[in-house]
Tab-separated table of C-alpha atoms and ligand atoms in Angstrom:
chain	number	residue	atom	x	y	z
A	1	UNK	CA	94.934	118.440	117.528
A	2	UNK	CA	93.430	121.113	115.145
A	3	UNK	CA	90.478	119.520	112.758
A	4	UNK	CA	91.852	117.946	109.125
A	5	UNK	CA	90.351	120.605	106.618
A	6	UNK	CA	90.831	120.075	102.748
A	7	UNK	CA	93.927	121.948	102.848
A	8	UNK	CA	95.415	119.140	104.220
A	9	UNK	CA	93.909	116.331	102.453
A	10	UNK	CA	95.590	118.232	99.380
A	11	UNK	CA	98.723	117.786	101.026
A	12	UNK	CA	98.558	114.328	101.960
A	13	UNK	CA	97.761	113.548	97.833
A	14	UNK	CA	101.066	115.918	96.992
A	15	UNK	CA	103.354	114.388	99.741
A	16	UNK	CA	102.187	111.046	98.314
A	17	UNK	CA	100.773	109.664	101.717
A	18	UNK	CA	97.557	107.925	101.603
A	19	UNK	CA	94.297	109.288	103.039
A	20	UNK	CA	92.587	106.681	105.421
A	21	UNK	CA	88.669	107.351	105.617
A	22	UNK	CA	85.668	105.547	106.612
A	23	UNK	CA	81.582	105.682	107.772
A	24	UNK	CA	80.473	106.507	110.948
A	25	UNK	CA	76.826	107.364	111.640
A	26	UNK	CA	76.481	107.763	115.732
A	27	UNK	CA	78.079	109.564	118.473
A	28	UNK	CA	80.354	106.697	119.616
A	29	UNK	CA	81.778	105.519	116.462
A	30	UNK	CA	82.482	108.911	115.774
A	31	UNK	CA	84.529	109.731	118.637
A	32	UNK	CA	86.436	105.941	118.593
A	33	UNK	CA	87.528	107.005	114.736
A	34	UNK	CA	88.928	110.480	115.699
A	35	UNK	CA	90.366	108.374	118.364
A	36	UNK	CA	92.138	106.119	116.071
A	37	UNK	CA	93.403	109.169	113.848
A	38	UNK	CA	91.064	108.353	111.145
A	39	UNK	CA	91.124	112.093	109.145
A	40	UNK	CA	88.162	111.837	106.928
A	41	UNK	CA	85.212	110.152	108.283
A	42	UNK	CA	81.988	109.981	106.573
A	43	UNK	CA	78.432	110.023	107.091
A	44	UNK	CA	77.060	107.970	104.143
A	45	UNK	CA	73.865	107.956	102.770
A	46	UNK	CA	74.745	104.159	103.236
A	47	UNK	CA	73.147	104.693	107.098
A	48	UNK	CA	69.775	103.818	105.294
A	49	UNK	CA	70.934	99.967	104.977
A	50	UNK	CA	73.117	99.421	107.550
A	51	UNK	CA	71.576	101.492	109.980
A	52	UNK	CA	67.712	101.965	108.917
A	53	UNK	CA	67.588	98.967	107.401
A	54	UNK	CA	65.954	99.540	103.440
A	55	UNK	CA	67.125	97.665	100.658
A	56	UNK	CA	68.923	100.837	99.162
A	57	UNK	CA	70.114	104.238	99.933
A	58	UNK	CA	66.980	105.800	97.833
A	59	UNK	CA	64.702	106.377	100.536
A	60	UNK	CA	67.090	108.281	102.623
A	61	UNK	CA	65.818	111.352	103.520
A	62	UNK	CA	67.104	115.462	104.339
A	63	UNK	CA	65.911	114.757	108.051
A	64	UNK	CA	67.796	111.146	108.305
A	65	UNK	CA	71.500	112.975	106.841
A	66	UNK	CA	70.928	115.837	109.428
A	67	UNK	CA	69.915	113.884	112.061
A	68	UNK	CA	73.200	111.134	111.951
A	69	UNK	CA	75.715	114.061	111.113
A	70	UNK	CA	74.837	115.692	114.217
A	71	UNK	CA	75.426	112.662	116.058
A	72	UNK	CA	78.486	112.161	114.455
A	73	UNK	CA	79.789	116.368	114.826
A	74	UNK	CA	79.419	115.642	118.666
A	75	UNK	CA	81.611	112.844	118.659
A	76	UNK	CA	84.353	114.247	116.231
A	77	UNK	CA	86.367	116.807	117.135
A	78	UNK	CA	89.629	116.136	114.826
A	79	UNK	CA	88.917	114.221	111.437
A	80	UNK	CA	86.963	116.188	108.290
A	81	UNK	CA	83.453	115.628	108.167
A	82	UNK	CA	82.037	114.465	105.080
A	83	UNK	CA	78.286	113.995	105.204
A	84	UNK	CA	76.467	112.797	101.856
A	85	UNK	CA	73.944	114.365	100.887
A	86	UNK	CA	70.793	111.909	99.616
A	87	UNK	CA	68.832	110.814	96.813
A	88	UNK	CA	66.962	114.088	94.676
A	89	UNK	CA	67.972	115.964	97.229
A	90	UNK	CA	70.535	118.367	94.707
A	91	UNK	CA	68.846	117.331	91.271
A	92	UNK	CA	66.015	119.139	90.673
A	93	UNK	CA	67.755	122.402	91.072
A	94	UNK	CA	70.631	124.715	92.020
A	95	UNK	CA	68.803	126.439	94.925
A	96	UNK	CA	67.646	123.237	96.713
A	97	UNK	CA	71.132	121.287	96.481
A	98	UNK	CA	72.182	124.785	97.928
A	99	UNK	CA	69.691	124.612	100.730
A	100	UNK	CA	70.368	121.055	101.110
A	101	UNK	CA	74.009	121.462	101.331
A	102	UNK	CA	74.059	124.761	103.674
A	103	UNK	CA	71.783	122.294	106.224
A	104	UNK	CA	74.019	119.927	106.455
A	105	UNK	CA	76.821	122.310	107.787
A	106	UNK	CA	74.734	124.760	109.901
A	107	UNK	CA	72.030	122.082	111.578
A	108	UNK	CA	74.409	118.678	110.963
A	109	UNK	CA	78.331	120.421	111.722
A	110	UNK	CA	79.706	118.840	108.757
A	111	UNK	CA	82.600	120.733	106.945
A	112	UNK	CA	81.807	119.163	103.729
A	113	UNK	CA	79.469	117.392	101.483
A	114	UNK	CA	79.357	114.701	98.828
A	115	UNK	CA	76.898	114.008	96.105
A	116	UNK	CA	76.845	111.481	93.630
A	117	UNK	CA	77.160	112.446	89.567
A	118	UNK	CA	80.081	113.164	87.063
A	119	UNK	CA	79.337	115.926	84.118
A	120	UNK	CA	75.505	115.833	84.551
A	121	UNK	CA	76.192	117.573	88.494
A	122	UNK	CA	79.317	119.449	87.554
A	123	UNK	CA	77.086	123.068	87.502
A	124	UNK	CA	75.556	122.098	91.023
A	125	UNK	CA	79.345	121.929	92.429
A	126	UNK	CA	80.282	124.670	91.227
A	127	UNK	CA	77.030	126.395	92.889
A	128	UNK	CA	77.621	125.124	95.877
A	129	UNK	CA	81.572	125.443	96.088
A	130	UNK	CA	81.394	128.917	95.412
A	131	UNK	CA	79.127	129.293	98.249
A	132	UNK	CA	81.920	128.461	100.319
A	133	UNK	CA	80.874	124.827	100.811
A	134	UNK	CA	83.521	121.981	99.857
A	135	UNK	CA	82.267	119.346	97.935
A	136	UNK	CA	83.532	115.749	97.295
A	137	UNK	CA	82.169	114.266	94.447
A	138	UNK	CA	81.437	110.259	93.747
A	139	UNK	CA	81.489	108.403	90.162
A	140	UNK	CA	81.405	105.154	89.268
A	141	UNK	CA	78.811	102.838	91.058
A	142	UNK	CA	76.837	105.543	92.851
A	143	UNK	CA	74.417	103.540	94.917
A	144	UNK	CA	71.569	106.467	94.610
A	145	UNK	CA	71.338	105.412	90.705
A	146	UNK	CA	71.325	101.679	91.573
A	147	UNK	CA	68.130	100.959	89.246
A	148	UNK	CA	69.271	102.952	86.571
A	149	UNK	CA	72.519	100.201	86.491
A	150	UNK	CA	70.066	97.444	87.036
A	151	UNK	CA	72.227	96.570	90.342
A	152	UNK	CA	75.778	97.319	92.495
A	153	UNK	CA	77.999	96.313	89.677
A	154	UNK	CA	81.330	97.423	88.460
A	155	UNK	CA	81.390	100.570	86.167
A	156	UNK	CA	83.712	101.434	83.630
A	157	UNK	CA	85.197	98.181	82.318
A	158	UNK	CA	83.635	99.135	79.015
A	159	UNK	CA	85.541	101.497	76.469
A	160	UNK	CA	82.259	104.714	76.631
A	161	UNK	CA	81.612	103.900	80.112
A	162	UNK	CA	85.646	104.858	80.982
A	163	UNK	CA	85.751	107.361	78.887
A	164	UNK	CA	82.707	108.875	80.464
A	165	UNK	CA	84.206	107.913	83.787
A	166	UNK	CA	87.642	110.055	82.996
A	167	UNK	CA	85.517	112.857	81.739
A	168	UNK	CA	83.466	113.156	84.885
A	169	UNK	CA	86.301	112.929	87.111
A	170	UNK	CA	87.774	116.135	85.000
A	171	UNK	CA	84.557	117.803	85.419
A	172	UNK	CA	84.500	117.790	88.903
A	173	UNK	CA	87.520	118.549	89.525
A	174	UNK	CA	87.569	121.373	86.794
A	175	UNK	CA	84.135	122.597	88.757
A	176	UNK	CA	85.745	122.767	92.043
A	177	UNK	CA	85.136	119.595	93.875
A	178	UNK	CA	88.295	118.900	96.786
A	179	UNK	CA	88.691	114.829	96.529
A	180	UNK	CA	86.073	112.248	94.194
A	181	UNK	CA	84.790	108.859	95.962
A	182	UNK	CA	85.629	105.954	92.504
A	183	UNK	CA	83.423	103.258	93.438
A	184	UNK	CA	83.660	99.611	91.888
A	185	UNK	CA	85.383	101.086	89.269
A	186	UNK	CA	88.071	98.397	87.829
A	187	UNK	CA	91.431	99.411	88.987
A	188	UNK	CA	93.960	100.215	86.816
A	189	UNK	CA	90.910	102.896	85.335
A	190	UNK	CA	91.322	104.015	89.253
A	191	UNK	CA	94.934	104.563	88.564
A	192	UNK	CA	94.729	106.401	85.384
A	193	UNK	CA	92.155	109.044	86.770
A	194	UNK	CA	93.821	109.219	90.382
A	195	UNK	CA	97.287	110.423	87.976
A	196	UNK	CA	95.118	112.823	86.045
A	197	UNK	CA	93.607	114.580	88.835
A	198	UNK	CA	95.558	117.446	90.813
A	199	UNK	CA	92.795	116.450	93.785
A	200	UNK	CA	92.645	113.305	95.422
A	201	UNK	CA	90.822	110.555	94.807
A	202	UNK	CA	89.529	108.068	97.408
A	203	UNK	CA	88.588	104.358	96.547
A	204	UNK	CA	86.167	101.770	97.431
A	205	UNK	CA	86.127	98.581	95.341
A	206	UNK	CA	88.912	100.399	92.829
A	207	UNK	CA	92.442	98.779	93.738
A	208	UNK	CA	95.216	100.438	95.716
A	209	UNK	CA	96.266	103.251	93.567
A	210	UNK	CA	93.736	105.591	94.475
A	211	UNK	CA	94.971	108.565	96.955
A	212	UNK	CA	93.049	107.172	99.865
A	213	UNK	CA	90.398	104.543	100.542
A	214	UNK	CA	86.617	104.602	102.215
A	215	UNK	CA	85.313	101.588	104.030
A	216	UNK	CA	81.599	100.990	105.585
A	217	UNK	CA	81.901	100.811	109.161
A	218	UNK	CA	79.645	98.063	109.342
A	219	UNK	CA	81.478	95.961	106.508
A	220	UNK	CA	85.014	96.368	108.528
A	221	UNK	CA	83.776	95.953	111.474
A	222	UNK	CA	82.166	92.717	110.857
A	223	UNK	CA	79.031	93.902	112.212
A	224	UNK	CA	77.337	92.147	109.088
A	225	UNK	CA	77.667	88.017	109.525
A	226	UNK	CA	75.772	86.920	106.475
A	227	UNK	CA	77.931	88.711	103.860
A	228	UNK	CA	80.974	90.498	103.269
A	229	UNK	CA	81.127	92.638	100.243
A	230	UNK	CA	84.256	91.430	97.347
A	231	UNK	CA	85.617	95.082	97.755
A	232	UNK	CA	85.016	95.144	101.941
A	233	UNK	CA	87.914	93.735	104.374
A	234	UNK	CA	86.709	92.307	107.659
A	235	UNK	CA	88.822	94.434	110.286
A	236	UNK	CA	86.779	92.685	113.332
A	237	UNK	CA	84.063	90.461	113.939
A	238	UNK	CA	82.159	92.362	116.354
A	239	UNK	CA	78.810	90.814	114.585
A	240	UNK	CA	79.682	87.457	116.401
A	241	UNK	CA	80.982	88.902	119.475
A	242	UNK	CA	77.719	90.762	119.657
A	243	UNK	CA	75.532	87.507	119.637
A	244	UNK	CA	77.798	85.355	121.858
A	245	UNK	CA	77.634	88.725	124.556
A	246	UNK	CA	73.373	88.551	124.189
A	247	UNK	CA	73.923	84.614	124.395
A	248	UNK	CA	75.997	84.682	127.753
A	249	UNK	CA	73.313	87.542	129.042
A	250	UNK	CA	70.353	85.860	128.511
A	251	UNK	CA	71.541	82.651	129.963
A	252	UNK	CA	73.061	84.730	133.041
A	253	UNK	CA	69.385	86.096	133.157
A	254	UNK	CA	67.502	83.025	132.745
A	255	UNK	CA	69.934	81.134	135.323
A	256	UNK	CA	69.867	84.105	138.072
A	257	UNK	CA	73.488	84.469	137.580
A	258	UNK	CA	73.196	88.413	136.707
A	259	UNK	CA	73.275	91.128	138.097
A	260	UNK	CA	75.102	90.061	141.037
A	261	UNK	CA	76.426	91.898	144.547
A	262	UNK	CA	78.574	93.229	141.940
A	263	UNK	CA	76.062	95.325	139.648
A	264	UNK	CA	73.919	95.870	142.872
A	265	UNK	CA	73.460	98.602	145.311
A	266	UNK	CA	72.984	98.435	148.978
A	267	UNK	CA	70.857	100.412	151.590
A	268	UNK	CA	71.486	101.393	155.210
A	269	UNK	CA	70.377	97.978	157.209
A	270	UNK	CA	68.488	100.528	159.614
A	271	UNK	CA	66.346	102.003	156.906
A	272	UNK	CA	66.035	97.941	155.645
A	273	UNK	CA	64.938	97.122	159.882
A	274	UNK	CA	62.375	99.845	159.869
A	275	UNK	CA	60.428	99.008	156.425
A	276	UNK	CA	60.675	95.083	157.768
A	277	UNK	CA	59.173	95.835	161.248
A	278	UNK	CA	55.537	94.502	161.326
A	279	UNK	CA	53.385	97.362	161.740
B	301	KIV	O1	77.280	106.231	101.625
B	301	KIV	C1	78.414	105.739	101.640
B	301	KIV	O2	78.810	105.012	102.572
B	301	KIV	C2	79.300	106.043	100.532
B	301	KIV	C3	80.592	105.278	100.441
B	301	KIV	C4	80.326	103.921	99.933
B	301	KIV	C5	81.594	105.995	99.623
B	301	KIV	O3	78.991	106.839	99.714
């Protein structure tokens, strides 16, 4: 099957059929969600706290984005590839979000990128999708300003704060951005922009009328026990049938019950003879 490109993601929002995306971050998850027929996947700047383990996306870095999306190219050979670019990595000026974003298709073998900001980024897509780079944009909660909001919390259920959220959704669109990410946004807001804009949106924590959704791997897949996000839907629990698998292989370990014949390899009894022969 040829690769999605953004073409077709236009498509799917005109034909009315809903656009099914979600995180990957490694080789293998990769190639079991172009395996599934998952078209969009993304590599999040989320990686830094499911995978790396910080308390935010902030200190994700060029090397980390680059690093993951190549992973994640080698795996993928059908869906789009999304990969995020991080925190003041496109702010501080045209020429290094253009830098930024050309790495992540030429060292990473993304298609596409997506950066976080309505009206106050809208020049910086336009930079970069005229350099022949597709951009997705994200409003709403966008973790990378997390302690400018004072914490993950729903944006927009405020009159400014919707309007704001409408007009940055225009503004992306109108500077050239494919699809927009509405995080925790309330959702019949969702609705209105997702019938506004020509391009589609995709939701996460903004109700079912948005043009596709975007899951993190690790919140669908169960792989966190301790808490499940209000906007998340547990898919699997692969978290618990991780620690019952280390459970039964330590006590197979402890007991002598693994490896057996089984997961062993055997040796000419000749070859055994001659190293047992007292010399
Ligand atoms: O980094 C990420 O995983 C994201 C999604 C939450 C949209 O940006």
């Amino acid at each position: 099957m040829p690769r999605v490109t953004i073409r077709d993601i236009a498509r799917m929002k005109s034909r009315g059929e809903r656009i099914p995306m979600v995180t990957v971050y490694d080789y293998t998850s990769a190639r079991v969600a172009d395996a599934a027929e998952i078209p969009v996947v993304l590599v999040g700047d989320s990686l830094g706290m499911v995978v790396l383990g910080y308390d935010s996306t902030i200190p994700v870095t060029m090397d980390d984005m680059v690093h993951h999306t190549k992973m994640v190219a080698r795996g993928c050979q059908q869906a789009l590839i999304v990969a995020d670019l991080p925190f003041m990595t496109y702010q501080v000026d045209q020429g290094q979000a253009l830098t930024n974003a050309a790495r992540l298709l030429q060292e990473g073998g993304a298609q596409t990128v997506k950066l976080e900001g309505g009206e106050a980024v809208a020049e910086t897509v336009h930079r970069i999708v005229h350099a022949g780079i597709p951009v997705m944009g994200h409003i709403g909660l966008t973790p990378q300003s997390v302690n400018a909001f004072g914490g993950f919390r729903v944006q927009g259920r405020l009159r400014a704060e919707a309007v704001q959220l409408l007009k940055d959704a225009q503004a992306l669109q109108d500077a050239g951005a494919y699809s927009v990410v509405l995080e925790l946004v309330p959702a019949p807001l969702a609705r209105l922009i997702t019938q506004r804009l020509t391009i589609p949106t995709i939701g996460i924590g903004a109700g079912p009328e948005c043009d596709g959704q975007v899951q993190v791997l690790h919140d669908m897949l169960g792989l966190f026990t301790d808490f499940v996000p209000k906007h998340a839907k547990q898919y699997a629990t692969l978290g618990d049938a991780m620690k019952q698998a280390f459970i039964d292989y330590a006590r197979e370990v402890r007991d002598g019950d693994f490896p057996t014949e089984q997961q062993s390899f055997t040796m000419s009894e000749e070859v055994l003879a001659e190293l047992t022969v007292p010399q």
